[in-house]
PDB file of C-alpha atoms in Angstrom:
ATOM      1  CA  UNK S  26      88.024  80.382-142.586  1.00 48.00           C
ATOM      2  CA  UNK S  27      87.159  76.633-141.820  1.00 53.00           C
ATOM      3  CA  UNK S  28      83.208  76.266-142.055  1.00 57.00           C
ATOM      4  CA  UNK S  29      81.472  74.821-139.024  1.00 62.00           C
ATOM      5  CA  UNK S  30      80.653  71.593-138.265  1.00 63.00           C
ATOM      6  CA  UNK S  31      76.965  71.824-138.404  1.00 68.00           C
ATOM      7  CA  UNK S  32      77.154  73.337-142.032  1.00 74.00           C
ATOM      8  CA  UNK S  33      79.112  68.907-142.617  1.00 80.00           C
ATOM      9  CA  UNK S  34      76.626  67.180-141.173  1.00 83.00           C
ATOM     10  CA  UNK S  35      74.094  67.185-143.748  1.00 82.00           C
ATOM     11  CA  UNK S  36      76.266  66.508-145.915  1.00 84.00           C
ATOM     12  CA  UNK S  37      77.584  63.336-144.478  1.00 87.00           C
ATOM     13  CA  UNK S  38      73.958  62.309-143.430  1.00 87.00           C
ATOM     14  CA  UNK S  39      73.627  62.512-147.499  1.00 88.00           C
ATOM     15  CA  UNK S  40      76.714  60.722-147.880  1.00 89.00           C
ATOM     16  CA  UNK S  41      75.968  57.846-145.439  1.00 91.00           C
ATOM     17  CA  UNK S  42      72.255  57.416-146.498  1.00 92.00           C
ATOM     18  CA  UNK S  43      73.805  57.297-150.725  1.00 92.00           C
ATOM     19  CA  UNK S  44      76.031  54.805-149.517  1.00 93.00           C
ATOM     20  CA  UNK S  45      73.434  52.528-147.687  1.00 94.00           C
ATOM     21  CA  UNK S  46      71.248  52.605-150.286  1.00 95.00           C
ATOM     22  CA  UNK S  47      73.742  51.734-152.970  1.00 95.00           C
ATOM     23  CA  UNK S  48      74.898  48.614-150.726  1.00 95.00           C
ATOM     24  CA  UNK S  49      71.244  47.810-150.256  1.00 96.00           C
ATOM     25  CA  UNK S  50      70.388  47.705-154.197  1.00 96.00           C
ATOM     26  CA  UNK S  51      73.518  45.962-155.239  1.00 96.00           C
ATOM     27  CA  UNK S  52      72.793  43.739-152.527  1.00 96.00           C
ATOM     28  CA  UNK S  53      69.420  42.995-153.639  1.00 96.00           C
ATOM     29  CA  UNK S  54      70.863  43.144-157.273  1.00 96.00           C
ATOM     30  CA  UNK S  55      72.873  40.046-156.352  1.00 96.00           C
ATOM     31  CA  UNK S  56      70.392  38.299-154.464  1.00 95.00           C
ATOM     32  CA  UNK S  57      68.192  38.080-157.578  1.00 95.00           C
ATOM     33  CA  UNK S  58      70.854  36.977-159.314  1.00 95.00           C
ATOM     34  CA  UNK S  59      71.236  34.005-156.635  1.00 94.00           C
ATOM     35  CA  UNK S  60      67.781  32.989-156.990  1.00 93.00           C
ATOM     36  CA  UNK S  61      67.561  32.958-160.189  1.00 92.00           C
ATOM     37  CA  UNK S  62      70.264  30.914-160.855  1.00 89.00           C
ATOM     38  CA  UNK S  63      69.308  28.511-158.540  1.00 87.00           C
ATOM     39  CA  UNK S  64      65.973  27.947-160.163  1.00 88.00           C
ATOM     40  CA  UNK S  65      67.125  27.361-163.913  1.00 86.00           C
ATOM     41  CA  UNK S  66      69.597  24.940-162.327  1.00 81.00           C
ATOM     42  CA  UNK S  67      66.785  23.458-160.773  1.00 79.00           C
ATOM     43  CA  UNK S  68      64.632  23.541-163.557  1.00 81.00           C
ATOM     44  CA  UNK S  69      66.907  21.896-165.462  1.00 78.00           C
ATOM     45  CA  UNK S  70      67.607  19.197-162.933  1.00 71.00           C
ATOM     46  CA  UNK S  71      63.824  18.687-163.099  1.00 70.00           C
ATOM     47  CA  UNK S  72      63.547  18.457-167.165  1.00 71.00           C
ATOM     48  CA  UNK S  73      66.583  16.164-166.852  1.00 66.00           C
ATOM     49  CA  UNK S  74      64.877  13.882-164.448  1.00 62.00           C
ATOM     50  CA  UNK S  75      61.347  13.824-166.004  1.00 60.00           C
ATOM     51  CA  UNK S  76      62.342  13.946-169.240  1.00 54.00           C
ATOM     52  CA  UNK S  77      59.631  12.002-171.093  1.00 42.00           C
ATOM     53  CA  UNK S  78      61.738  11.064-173.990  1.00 41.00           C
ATOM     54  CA  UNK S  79      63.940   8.813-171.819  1.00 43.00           C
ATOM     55  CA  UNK S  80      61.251   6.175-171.612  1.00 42.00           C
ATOM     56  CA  UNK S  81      57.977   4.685-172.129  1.00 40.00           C
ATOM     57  CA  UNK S  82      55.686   2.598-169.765  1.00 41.00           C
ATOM     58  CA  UNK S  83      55.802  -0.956-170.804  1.00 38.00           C
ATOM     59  CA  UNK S  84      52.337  -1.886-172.323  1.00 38.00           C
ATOM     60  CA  UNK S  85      49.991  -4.043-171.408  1.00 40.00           C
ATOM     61  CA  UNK S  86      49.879  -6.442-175.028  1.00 40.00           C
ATOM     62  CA  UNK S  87      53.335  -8.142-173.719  1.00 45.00           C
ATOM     63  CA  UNK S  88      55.144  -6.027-176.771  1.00 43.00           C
ATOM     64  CA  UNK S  89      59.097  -5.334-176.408  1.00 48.00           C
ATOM     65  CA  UNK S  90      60.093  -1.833-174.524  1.00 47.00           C
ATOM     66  CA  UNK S  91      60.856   0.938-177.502  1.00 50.00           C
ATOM     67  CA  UNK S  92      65.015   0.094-176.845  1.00 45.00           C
ATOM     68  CA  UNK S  93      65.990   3.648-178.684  1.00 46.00           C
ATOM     69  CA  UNK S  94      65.191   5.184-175.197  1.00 64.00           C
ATOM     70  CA  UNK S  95      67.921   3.656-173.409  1.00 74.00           C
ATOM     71  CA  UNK S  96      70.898   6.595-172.495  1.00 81.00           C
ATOM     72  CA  UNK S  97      74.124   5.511-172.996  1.00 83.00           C
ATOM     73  CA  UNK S  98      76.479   7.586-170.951  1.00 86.00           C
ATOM     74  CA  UNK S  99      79.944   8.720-171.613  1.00 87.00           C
ATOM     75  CA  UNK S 100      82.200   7.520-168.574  1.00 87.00           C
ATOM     76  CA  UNK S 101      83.564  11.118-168.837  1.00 87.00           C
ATOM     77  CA  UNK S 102      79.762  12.538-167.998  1.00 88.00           C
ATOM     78  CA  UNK S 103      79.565  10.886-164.496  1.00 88.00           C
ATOM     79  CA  UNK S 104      81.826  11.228-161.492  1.00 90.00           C
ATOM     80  CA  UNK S 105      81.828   8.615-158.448  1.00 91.00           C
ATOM     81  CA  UNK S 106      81.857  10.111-155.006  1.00 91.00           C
ATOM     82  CA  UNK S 107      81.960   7.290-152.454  1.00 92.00           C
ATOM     83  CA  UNK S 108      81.049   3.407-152.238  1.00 91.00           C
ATOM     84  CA  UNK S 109      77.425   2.815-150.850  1.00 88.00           C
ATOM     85  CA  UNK S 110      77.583  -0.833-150.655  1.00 85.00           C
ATOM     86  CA  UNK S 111      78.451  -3.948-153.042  1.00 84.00           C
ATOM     87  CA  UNK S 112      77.244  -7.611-153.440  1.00 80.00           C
ATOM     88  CA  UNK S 113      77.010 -10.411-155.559  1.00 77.00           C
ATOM     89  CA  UNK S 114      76.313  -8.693-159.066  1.00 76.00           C
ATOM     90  CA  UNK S 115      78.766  -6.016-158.267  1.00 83.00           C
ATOM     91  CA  UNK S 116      80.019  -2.228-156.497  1.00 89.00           C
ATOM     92  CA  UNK S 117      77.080   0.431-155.996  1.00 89.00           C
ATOM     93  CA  UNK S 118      78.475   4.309-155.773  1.00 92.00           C
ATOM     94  CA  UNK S 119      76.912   7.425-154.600  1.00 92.00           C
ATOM     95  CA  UNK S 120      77.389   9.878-158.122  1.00 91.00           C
ATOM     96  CA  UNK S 121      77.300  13.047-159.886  1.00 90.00           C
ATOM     97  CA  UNK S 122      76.200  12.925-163.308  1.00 89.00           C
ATOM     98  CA  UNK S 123      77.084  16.206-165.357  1.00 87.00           C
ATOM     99  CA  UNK S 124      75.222  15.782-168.885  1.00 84.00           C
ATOM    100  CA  UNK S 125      76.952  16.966-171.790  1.00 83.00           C
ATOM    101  CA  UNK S 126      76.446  20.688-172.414  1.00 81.00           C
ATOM    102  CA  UNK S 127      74.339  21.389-168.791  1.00 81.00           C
ATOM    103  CA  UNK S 128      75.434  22.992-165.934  1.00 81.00           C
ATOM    104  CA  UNK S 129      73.792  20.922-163.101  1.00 84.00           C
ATOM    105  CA  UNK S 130      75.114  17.972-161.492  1.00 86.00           C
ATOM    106  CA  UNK S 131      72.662  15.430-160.645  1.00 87.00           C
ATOM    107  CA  UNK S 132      73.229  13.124-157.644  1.00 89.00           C
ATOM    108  CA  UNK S 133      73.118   9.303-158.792  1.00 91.00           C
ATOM    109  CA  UNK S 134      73.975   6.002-157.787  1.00 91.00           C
ATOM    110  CA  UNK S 135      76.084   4.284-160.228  1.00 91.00           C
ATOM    111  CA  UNK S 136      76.202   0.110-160.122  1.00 88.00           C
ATOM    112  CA  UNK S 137      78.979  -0.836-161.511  1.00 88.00           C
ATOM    113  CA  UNK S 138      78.157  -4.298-162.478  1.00 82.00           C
ATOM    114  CA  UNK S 139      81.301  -7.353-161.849  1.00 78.00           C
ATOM    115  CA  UNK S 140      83.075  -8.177-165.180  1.00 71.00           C
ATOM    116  CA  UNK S 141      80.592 -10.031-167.480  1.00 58.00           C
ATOM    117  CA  UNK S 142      82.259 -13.568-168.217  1.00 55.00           C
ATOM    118  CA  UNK S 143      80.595 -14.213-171.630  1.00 67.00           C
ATOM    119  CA  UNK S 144      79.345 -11.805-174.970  1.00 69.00           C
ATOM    120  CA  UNK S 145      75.608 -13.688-173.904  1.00 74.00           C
ATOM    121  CA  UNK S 146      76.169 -12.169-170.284  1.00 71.00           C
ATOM    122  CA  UNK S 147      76.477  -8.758-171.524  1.00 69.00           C
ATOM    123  CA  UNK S 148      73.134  -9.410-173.792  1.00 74.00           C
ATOM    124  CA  UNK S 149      71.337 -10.584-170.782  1.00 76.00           C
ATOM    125  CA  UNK S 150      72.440  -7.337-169.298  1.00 75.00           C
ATOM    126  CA  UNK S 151      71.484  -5.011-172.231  1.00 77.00           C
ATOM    127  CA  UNK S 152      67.956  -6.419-172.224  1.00 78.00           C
ATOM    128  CA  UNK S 153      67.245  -6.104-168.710  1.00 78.00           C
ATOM    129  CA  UNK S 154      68.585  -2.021-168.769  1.00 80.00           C
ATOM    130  CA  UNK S 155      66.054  -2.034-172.087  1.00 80.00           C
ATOM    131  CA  UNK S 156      62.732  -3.433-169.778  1.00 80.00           C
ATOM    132  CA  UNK S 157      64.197  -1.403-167.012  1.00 80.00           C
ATOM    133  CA  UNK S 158      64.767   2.162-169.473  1.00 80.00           C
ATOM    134  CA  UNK S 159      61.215   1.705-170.273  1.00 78.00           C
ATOM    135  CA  UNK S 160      59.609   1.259-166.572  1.00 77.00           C
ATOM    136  CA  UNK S 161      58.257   4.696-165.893  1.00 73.00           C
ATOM    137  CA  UNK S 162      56.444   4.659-162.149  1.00 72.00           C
ATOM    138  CA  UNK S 163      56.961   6.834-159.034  1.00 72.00           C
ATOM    139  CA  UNK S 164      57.820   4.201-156.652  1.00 69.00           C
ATOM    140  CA  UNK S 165      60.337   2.726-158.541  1.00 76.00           C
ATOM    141  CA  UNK S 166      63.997   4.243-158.788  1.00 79.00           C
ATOM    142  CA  UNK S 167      64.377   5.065-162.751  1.00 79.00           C
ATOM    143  CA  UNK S 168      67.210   3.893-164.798  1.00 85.00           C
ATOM    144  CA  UNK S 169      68.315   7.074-166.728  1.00 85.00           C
ATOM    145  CA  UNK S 170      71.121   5.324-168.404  1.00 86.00           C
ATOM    146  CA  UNK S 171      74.045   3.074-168.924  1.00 88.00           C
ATOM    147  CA  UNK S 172      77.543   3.283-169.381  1.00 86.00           C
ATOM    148  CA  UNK S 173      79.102   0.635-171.624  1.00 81.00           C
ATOM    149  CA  UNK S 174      82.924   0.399-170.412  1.00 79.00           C
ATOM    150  CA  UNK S 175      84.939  -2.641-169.575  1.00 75.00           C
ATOM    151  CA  UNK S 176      82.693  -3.140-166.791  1.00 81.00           C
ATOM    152  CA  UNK S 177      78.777  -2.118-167.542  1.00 84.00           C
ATOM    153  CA  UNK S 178      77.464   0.731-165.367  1.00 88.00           C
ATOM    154  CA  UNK S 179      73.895   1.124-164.363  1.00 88.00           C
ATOM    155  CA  UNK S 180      73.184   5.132-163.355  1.00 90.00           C
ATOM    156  CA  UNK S 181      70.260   5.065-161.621  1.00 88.00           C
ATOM    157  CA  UNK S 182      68.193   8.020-158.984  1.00 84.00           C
ATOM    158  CA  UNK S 183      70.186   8.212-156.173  1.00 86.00           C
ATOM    159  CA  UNK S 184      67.331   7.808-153.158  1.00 82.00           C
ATOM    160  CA  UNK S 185      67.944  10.444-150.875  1.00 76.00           C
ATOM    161  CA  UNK S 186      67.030   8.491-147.382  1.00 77.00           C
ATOM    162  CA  UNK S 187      68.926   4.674-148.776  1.00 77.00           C
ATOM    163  CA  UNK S 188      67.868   1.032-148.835  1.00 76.00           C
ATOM    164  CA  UNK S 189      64.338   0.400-148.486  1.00 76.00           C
ATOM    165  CA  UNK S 190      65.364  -2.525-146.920  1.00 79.00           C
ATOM    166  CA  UNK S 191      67.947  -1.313-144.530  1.00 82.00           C
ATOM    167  CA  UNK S 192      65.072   1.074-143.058  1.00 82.00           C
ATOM    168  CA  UNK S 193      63.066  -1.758-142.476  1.00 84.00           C
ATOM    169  CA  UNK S 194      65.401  -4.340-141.020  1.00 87.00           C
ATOM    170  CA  UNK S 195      66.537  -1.300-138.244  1.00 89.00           C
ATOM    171  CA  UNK S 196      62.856  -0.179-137.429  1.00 87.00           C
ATOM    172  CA  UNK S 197      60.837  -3.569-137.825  1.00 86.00           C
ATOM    173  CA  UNK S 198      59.295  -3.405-134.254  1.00 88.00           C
ATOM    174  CA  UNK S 199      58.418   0.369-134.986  1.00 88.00           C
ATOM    175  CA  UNK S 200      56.775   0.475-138.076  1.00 86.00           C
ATOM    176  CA  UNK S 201      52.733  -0.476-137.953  1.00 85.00           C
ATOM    177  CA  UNK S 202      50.607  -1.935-140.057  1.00 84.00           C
ATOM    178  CA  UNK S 203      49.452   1.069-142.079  1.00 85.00           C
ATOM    179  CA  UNK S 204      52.763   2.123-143.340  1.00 83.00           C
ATOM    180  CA  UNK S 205      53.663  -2.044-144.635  1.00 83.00           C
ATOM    181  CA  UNK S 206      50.224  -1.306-146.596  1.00 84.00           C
ATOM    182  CA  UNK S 207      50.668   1.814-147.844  1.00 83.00           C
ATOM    183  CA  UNK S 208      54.163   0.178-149.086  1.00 80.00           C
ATOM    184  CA  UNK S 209      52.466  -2.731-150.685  1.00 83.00           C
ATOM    185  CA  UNK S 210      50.213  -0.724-152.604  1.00 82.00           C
ATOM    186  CA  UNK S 211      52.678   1.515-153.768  1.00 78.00           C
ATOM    187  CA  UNK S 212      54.674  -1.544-155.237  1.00 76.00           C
ATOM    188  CA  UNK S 213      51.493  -2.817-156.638  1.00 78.00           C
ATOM    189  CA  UNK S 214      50.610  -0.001-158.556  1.00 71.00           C
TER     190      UNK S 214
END
């Protein structure tokens, strides 16, 4: 005798209402996963970035920057995406930098200075990447290291919104007073 189809449906209410549940806790099971992924990565991006070791403000006495916290990069650590723009001193790129050993990729812009003509050229270079290693301010872009190939390569924060200047030059008749003195104080600081 075949039972009757009342005497299934509980059964399949119990079987649908297991299932549901299971797809709701592995699917809750891999959205913690998700997240928390996505905030070592960013934790990491954000030791990476503000990573006091890197520099040290210049001081007021006129001494020389501490040069040991200058980052020299491995060309194999950074990868260029696209051009952003060039100019006299050389090619600027919109970049991924992958340090050695970390699993984030950190959006740069890497200026890849023109050949350097002379050994006193490259000096000149070296020193200003020192001054600029050991600038440490909010409104100005940081310099987290350089890459010391044929031709010298600055990596610097990639600004999210571009030139400064750009924005300015295209909205000049829109921008008031106010935000031109809110920029000058910034710079001043």
């Amino acid at each position: 005798p075949l039972p009757s189809c009342s005497s299934k449906i509980p059964s399949i209410a119990a079987g649908v209402v297991g299932g549901l549940l299971c797809l709701v806790v592995v699917g809750l099971g891999i959205g913690l996963y998700l997240r928390r992924r996505h905030i070592v990565r960013k934790r990491t991006l954000r030791r990476l970035l503000q990573e006091r070791e890197l520099v040290e403000p210049l001081t007021p006495s006129g001494e020389a920057p501490n040069q040991a916290h200058l980052r020299i990069l491995k060309e194999t650590e950074f990868k260029k995406v696209k051009v952003l723009g060039s100019g006299a001193f050389g090619t600027v790129y919109k970049g991924l930098w992958i340090p050695e050993g970390e699993k984030v990729k950190i959006p740069v812009a890497i200026k890849e200075l023109r050949e350097a003509t002379s050994p006193k050229a490259n000096k000149e270079i070296l020193d200003e990447a020192y001054v600029m290693a050991s600038v440490d301010n909010p409104h100005v872009c940081r310099l987290l290291g350089i890459c010391l190939t044929s031709t010298v390569q600055l990596i610097t924060q990639l600004m999210p919104y571009g030139c400064l200047l750009d924005y300015i030059r295209e909205h000049k008749d829109n921008i008031g007073s106010q935000y031109l003195l809110n920029w000058c104080v910034q710079i001043a600081k």
